[in-house]
Coordinates of C-alpha atoms in Angstrom, one line a residue:
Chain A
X1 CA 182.3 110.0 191.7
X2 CA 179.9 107.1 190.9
X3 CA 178.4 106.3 187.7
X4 CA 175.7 107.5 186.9
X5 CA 172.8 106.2 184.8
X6 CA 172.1 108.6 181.8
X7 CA 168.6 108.5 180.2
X8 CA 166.9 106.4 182.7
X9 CA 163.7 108.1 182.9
X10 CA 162.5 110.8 180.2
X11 CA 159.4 114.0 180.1
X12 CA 156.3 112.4 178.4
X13 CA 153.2 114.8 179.7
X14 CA 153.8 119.1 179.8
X15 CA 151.3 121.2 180.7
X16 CA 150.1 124.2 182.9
X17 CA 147.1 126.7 184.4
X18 CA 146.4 130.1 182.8
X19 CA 149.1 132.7 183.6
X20 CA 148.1 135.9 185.1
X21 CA 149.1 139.0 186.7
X22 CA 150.6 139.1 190.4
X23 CA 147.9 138.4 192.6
X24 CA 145.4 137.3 190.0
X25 CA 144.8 134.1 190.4
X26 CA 144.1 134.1 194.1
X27 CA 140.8 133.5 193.7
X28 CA 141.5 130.1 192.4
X29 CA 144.5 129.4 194.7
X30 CA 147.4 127.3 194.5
X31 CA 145.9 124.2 194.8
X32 CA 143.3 124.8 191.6
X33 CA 145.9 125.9 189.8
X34 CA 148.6 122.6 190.3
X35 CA 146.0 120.6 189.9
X36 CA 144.9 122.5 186.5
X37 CA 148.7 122.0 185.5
X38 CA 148.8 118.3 186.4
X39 CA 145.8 117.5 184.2
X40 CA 146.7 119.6 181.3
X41 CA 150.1 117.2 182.0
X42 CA 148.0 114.6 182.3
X43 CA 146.1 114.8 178.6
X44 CA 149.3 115.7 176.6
X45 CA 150.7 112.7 178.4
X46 CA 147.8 110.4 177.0
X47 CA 147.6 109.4 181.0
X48 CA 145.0 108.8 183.3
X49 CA 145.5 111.2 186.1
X50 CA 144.4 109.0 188.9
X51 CA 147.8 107.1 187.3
X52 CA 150.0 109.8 188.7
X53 CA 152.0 108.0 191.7
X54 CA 154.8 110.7 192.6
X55 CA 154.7 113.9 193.2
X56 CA 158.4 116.6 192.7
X57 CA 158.4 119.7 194.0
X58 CA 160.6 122.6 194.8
X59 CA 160.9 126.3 196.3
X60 CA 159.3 125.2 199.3
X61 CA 156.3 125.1 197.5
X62 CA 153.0 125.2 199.8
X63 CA 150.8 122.8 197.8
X64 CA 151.3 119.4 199.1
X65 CA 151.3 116.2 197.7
X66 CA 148.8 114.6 199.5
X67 CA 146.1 117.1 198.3
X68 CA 146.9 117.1 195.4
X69 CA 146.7 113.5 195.3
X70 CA 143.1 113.6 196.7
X71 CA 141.9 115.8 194.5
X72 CA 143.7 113.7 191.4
X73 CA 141.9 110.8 192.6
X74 CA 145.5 109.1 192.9
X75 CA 144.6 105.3 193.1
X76 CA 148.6 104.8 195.0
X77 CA 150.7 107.6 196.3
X78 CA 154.0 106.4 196.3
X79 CA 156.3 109.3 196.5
X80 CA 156.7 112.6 197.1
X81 CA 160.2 114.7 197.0
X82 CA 160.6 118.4 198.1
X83 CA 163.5 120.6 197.4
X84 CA 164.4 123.0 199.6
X85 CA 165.2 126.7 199.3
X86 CA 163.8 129.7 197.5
X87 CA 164.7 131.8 194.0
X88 CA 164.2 129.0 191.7
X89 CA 167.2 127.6 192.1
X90 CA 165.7 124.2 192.4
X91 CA 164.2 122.3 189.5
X92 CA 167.2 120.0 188.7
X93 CA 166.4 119.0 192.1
X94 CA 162.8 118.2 191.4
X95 CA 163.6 116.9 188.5
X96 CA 166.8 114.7 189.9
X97 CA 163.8 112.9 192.1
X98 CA 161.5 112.3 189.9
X99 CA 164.3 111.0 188.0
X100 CA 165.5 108.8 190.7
X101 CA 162.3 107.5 192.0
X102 CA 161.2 106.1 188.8
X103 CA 164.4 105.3 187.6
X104 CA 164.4 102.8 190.8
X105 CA 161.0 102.0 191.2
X106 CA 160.2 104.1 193.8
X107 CA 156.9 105.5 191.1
X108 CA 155.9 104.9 187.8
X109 CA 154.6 108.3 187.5
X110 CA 156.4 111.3 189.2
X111 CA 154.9 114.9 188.6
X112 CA 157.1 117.9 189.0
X113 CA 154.9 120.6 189.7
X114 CA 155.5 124.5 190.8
X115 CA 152.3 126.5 191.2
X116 CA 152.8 130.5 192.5
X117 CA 151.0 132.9 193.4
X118 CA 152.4 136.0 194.2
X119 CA 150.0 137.8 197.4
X120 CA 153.1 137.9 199.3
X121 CA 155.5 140.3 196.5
X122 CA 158.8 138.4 196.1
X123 CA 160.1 141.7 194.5
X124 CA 159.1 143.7 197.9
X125 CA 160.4 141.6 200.5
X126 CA 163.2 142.5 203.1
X127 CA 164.7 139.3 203.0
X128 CA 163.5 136.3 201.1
X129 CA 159.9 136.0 201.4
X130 CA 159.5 138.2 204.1
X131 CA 157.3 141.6 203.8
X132 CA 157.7 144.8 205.4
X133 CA 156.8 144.3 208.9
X134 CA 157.7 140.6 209.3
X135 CA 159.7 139.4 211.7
X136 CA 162.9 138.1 209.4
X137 CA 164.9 134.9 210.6
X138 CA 168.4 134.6 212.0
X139 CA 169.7 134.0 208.7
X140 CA 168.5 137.4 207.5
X141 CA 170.0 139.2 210.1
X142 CA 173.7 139.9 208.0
X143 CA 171.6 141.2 204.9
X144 CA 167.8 142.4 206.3
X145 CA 169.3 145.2 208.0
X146 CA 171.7 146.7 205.6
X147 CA 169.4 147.0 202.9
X148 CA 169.5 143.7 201.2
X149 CA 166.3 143.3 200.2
X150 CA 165.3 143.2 196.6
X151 CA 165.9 139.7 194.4
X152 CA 168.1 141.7 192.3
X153 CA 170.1 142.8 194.7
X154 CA 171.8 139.6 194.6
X155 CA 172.3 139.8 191.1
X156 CA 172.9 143.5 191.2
X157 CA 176.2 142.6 193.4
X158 CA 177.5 140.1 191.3
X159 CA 176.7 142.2 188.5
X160 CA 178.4 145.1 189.5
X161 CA 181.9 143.2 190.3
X162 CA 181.2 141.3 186.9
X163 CA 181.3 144.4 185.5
X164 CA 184.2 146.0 187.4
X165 CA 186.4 142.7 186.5
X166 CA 185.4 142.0 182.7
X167 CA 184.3 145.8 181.6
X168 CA 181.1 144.2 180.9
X169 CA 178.2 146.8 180.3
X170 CA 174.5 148.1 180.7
X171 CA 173.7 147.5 177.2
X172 CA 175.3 144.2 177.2
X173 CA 172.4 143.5 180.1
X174 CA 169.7 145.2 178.0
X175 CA 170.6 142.8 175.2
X176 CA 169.4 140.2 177.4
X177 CA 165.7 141.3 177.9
X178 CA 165.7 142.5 174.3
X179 CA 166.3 138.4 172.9
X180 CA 163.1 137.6 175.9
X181 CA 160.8 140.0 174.6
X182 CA 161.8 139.3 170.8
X183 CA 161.1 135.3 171.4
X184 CA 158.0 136.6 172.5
X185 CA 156.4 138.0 170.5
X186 CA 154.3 135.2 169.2
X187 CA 154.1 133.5 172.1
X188 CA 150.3 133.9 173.0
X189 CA 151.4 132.6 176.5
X190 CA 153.2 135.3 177.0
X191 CA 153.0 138.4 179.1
X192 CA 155.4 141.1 177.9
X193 CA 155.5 140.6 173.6
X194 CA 156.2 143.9 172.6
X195 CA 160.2 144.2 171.7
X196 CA 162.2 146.8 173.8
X197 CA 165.2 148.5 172.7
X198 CA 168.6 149.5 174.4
X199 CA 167.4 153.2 174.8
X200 CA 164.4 152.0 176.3
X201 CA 166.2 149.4 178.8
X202 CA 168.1 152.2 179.9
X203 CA 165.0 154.5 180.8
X204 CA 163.4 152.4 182.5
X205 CA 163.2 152.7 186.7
X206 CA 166.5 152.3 188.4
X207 CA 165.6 148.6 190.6
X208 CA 169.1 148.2 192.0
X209 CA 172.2 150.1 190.2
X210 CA 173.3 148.7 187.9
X211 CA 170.0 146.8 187.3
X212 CA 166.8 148.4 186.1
X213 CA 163.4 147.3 185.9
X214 CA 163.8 146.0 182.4
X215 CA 166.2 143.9 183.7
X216 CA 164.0 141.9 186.3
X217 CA 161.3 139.6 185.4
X218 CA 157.9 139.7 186.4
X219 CA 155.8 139.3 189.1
X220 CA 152.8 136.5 188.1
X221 CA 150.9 134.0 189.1
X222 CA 150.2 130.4 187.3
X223 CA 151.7 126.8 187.6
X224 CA 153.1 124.1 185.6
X225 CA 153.8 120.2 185.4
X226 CA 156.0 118.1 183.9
X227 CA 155.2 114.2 184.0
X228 CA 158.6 112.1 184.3
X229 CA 158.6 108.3 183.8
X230 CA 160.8 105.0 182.5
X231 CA 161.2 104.7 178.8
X232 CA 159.8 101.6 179.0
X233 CA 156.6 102.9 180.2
X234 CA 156.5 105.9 177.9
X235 CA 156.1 103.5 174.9
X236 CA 152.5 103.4 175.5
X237 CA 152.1 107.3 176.0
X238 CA 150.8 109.4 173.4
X239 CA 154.3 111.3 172.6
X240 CA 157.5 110.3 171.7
X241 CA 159.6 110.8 174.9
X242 CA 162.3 113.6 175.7
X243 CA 165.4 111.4 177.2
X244 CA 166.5 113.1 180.5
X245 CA 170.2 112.4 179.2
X246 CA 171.4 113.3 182.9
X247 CA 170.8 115.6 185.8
X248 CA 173.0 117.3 188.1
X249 CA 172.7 119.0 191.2
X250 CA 176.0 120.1 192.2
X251 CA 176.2 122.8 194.6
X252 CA 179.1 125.1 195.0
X253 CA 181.9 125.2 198.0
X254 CA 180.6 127.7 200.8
X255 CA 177.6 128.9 198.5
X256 CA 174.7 128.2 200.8
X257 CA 172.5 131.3 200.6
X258 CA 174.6 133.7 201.9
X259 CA 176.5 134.2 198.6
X260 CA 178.5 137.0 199.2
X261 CA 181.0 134.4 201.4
X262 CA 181.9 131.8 198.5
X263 CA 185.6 131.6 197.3
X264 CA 186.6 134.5 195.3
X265 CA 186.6 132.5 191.9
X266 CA 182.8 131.4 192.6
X267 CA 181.4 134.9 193.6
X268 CA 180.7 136.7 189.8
X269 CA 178.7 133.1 188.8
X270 CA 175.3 131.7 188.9
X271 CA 177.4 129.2 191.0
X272 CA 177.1 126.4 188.9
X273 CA 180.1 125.5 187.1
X274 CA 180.9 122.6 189.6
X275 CA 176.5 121.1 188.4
X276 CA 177.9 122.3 184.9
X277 CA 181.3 120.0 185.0
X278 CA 178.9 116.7 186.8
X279 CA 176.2 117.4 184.1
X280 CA 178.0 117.4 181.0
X281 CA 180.3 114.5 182.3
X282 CA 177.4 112.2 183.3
X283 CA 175.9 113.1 179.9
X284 CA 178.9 112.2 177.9
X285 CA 177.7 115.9 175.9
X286 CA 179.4 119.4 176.2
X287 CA 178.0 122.5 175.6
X288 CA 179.3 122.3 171.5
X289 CA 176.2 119.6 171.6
X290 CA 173.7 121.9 172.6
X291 CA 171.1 123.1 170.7
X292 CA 168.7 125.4 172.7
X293 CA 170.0 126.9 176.0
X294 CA 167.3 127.5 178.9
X295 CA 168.7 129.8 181.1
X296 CA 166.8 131.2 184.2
X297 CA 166.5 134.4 183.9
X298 CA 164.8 136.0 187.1
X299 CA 167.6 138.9 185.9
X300 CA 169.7 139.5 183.5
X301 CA 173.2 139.5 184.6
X302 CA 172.1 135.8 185.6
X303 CA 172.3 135.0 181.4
X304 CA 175.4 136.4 180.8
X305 CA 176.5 134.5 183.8
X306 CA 175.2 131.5 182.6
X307 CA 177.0 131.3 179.0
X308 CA 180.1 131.3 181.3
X309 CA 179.7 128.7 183.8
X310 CA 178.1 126.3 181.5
X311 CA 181.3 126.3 179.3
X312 CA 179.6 128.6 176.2
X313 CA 182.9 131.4 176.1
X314 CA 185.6 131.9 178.5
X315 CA 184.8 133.1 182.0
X316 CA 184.2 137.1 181.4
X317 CA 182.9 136.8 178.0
X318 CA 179.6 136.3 178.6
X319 CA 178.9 140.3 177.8
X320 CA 180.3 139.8 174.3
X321 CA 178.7 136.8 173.6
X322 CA 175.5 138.3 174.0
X323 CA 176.6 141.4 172.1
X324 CA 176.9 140.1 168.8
X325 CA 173.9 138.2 168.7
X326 CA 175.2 135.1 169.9
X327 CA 172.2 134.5 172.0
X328 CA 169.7 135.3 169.2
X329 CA 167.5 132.3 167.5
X330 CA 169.8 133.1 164.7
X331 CA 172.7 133.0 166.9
X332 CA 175.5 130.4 168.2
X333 CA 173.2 129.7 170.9
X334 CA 170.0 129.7 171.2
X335 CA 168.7 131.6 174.5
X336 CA 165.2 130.8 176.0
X337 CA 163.2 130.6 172.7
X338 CA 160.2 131.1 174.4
X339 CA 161.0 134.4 176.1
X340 CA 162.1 133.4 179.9
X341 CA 161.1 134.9 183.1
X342 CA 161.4 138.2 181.6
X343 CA 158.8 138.3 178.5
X344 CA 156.9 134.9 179.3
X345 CA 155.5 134.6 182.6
X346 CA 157.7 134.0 186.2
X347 CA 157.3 130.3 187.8
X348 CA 160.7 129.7 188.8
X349 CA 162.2 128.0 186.1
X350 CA 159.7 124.8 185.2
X351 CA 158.2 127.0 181.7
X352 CA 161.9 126.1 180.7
X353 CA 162.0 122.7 181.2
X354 CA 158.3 123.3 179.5
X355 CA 159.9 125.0 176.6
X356 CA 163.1 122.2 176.3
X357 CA 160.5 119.6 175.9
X358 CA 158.8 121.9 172.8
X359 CA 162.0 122.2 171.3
X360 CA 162.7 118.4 171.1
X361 CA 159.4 117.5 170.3
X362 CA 159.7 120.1 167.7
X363 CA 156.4 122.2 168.2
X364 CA 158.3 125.2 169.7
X365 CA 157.0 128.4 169.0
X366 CA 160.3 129.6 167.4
X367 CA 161.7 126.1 166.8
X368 CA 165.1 125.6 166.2
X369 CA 165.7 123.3 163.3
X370 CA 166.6 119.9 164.2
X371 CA 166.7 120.7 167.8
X372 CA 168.3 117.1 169.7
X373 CA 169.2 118.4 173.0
X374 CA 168.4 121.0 175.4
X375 CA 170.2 122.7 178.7
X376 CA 167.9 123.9 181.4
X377 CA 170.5 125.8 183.8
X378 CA 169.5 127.5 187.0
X379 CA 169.8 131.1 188.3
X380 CA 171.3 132.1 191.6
X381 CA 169.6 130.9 194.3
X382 CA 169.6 128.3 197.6
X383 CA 172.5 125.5 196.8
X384 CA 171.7 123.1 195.1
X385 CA 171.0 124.9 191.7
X386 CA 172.2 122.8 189.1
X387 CA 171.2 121.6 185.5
X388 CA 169.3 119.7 183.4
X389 CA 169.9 118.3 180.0
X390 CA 167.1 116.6 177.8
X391 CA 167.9 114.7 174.4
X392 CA 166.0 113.1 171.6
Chain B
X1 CA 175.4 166.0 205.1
X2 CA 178.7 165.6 207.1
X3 CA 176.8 164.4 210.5
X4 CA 174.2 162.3 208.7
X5 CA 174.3 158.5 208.1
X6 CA 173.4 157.1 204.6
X7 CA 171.4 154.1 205.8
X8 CA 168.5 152.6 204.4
X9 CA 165.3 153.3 206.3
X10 CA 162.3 150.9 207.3
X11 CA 164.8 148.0 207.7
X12 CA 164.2 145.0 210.4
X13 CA 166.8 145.3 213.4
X14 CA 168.7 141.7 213.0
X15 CA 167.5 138.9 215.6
X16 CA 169.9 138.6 218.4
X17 CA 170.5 135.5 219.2
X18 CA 173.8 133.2 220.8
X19 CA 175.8 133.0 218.0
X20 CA 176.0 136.3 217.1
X21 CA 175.2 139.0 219.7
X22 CA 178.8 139.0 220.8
X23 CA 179.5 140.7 217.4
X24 CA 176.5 143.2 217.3
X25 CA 178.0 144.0 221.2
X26 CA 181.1 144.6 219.7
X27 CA 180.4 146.8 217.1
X28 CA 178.7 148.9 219.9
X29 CA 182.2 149.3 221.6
X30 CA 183.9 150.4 218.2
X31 CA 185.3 146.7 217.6
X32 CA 184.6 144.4 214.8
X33 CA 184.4 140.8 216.3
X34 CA 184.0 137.5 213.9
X35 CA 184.1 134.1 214.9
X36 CA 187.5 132.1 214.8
X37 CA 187.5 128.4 215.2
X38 CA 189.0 127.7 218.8
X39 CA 190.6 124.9 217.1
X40 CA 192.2 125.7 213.6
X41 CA 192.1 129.9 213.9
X42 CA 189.8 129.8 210.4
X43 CA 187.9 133.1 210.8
X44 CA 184.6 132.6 209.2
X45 CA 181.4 134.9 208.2
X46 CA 178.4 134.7 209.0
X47 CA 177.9 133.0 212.3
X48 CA 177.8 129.2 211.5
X49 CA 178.0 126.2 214.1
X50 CA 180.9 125.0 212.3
X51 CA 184.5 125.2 211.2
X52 CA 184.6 124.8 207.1
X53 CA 188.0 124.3 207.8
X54 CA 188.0 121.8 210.1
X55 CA 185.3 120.9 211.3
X56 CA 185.7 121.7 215.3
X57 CA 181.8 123.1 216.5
X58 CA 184.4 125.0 219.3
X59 CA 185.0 128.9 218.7
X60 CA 185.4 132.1 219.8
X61 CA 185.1 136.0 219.1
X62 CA 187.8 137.8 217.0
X63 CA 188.7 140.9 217.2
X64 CA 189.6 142.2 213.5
X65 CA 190.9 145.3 213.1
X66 CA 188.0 147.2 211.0
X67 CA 189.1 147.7 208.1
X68 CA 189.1 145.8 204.6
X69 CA 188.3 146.4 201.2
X70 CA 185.0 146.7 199.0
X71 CA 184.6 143.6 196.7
X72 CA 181.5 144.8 195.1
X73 CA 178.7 147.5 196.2
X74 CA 174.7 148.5 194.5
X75 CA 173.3 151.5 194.9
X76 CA 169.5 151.4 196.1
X77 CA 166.4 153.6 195.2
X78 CA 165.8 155.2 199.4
X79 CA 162.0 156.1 198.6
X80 CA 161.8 157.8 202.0
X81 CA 163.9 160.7 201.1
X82 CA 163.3 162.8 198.3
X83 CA 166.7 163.6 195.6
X84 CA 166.7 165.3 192.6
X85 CA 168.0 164.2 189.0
X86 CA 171.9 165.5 190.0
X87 CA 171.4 163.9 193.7
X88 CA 169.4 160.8 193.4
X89 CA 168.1 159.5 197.0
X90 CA 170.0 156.2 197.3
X91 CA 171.5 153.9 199.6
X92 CA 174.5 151.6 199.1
X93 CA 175.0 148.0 200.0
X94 CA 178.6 147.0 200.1
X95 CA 180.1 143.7 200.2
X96 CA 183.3 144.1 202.1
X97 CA 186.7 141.9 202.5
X98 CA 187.8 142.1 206.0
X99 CA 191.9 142.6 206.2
X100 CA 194.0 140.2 209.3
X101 CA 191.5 137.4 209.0
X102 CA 193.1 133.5 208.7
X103 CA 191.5 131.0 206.3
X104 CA 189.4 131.6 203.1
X105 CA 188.6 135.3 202.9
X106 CA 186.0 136.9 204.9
X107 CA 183.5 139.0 203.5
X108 CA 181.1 140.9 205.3
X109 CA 177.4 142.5 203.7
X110 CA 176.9 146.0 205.0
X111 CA 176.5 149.8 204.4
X112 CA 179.4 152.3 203.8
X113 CA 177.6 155.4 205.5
X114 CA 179.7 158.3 204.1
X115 CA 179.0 157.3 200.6
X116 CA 176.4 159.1 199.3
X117 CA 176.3 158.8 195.3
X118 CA 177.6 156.7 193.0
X119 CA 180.8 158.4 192.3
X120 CA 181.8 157.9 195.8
X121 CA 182.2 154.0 195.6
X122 CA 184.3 151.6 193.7
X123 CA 185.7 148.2 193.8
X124 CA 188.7 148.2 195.5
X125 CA 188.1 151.5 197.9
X126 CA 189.4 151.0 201.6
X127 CA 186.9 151.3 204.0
X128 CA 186.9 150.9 208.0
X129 CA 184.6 150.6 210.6
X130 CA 181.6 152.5 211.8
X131 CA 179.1 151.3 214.1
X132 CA 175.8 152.2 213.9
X133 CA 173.5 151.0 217.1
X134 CA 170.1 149.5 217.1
X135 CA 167.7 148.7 219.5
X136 CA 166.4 150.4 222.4
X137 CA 169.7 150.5 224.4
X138 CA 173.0 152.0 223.2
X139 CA 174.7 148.6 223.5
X140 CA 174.2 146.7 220.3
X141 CA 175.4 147.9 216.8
X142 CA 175.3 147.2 213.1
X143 CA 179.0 146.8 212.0
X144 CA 179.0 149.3 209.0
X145 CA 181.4 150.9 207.3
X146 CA 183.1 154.3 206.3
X147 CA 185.3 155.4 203.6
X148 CA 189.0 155.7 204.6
X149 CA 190.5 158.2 202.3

């Protein structure tokens, strides 16, 4: 494997839209809502938004570049990067260009950018994106007609053999969503700030057994932007940078999307650990340096899941590790201070990255004391997934 | 329920297309047919253009013989039928290791149609083949499963 080049470009702008309900931003649309998130960027940033030169993107995300640039008033568009593939699973990948084009001059200015908005329900669909009715594609046709067709049933799968291997349990899960909605509580971004308990988790609607609802995130609607550059340029920028230490993107052998075919020792994971060995190595960090852990968590087996691949227990002891606390703000580790997918608002992983910049800029919400560097980790998802880790 | 099929209703038929109606033609004549590279034997799952193993875009159909083993199942909320609080309504989706294949293991995603409830499945159970057709003729099938006791 090459060298690579750690810290070569950093996060100096955050921002996003208003987050709402499933549906409820329609009458703005996805292109008034980027846009929204790329100036809010923008002014943390202390740039001028006609500045913006690059544009990231990821989930096959409908908004394109060049509109955005139009309606930015972008004096030269220089780049633009998709990622493809659905569920999330790609932000190190938007990130990893934005990374890469300013790291070699290809932009000063790269925004990574996710706007959603959910008319077409993700949580509905008979096969990824596709509604009742819709003609699914080839690639459907060994899941679409057996069922397949809930988000978490994916997890629900692994779940199940996680739990059938390991002995880990339904509480364990519910311990997940009970550490998003406690982190977000004063989080007035937040959607779902009330805190749950185990009894409650375990009444709510049966989604996919073993998972319930309170095991699935939401369905909403909002976007946000991150605004990557060289730390040269960010010296003239209103905040002290957040270092991307290093990025990885590291797919797993025979993961594709069809997930159900990996090799056995890859199936109960977010499929990651092959990301989690590049990242940490091209970092020169392990996980015993990490301060705040961003895990996406579009469900909650994908958490426990996540503690394991990313080298924070032993494989199978990601149920216990949550058990005892461990992912508590009080805890060994730190788990999505801000409340995740599950308690904060759903847009497919970039709030974390949103969140990971708070925490090293220390103006988090629930801020972990001295806070130097952050994981974001992705869920299960399209290969690539992969990981992200940001110093100070 | 001895006759009826637990299947999940409202669900697309799959698109038939080259590299895969052999198997759905198969499973219509009580056979369970995956690809095997021409070259190397690697039997592989779902229909891909290429050997993993190695390489060669030259295969054929396989005739397995039906049975394996489930890896991991989820049991599913069917909305059109109505259960009660003993008998919930619900459908299963099995992941399920075929037995004689050569290469990395081959799993197949698909329905165990005997298993009604969620005592009747586990991880590990046998399981064999049993078709269940689609379509307006009677020669193309799902490849779904039963429980071998």
């Amino acid at each position: 494997m090459s060298e690579f080049r750690r810290d070569a470009a950093c996060v100096v702008g955050i921002g996003h839209s208003a987050y709402g309900t499933r549906g409820s931003l329609a009458p703005l649309g996805l292109g008034r809502i980027a846009l929204d998130a790329v100036l809010d960027a923008c002014a943390d940033a202390g740039l001028d938004a006609p500045d913006i030169d690059g544009f990231a993107g990821y989930c096959d995300d409908p908004t394109w570049p060049a509109d955005l640039a139009v309606a930015l008033g972008t004096k030269e568009f220089r780049y633009s990067g998709l990622v493809w593939g659905g569920r999330g699973s790609g932000v190190p990948g938007a990130v990893a260009n934005a990374y890469a084009a300013v790291a070699t001059g290809l932009a000063d200015y790269v925004v990574v950018v996710r706007s959603l908005i959910q008319q077409a329900r993700l949580g509905q669909s008979v096969a990824a994106g596709v509604q009742p009715g819709q003609a699914i594609p080839l690639a459907a046709s060994y899941t679409a007609p057996f069922g397949m067709a809930l988000p978490a049933a994916i997890y629900a799968l692994k779940a199940r053999r996680h739990m059938a291997l390991y002995g880990t349990t339904t509480d364990q899960f519910a311990e997940v969503t009970i550490n998003a909605r406690r982190n977000a509580v004063n989080n007035p971004d937040a959607r779902f700030r009330e805190e749950i308990t185990v009894e409650e988790h375990h009444a709510s609607r049966l989604v996919c057994d073993p998972l319930r609802l309170l095991d699935c995130c939401m369905e909403s609607d909002g976007a946000a932007a991150l605004i990557v550059t060289t730390p040269e340029r960010a010296r003239d920028l209103r905040h002290p940078p957040v270092s991307i230490r290093a990025v990885a993107t590291t797919g797993e052998y025979k993961w594709a999307t069809a997930s159900f075919n990996t090799i056995d020792e890859d199936y109960v994971s977010t499929g990651h650990r092959r990301a989690a060995r590049d990242l940490y190595h091209r970092a020169g960090l392990g996980p015993d340096d990490v301060d705040v852990a961003l895990f996406y968590d579009g469900f909650t087996p994908s958490v426990i899941m996540s503690l394991e691949d990313w080298g924070f227990c032993d494989i199978g002891e990601g149920g216990p590790f949550v058990a005892d606390g461990g992912i508590r703000r009080e805890g060994r580790l730190p788990v999505n201070t801000h409340g995740g997918n599950l308690a904060e608002v759903y847009l497919q992983g970039i709030t974390h990255l949103l969140e990971g910049v708070r925490q090293l800029r220390g103006t988090a919400i629930n801020q972990i004391a001295d806070a130097s560097v952050a994981l974001y980790a992705s869920g299960v998802g399209a290969s690539p997934g992969g990981g992200v880790l940001l110093s100070r | 329920m001895s006759d009826a099929v637990n299947r999940p209703a409202g669900m697309p038929d799959p698109v038939v297309a080259p590299i895969n109606e052999g198997m759905w033609r198969a499973a219509a004549a009580g056979r369970l047919d995956v690809q095997r590279c021409a070259s190397c034997g690697a039997h592989r799952y779902p229909p891909t253009d290429g050997c993993y193993r190695c390489g060669s875009v030259r295969w054929d159909w396989s005739t397995l013989p039906g049975t394996g083993t489930v890896y991991s199942y989820i049991w599913v909320p069917d909305r059109t039928r109505t259960g009660t609080p003993e008998a919930p309504a619900v459908y299963n989706v099995a992941v399920v290791t075929l037995e004689g294949t050569e290469g990395d293991p081959a799993r197949i995603l698909s329905n165990v149609i005997d298993a009604w409830s969620p005592d009747d499945l586990h991880v590990g159970d046998r399981v064999a083949l049993a078709p269940v057709g689609f379509g307006d003729g009677d020669d193309l099938a799902l490849p779904c499963f039963r429980m071998l006791s």
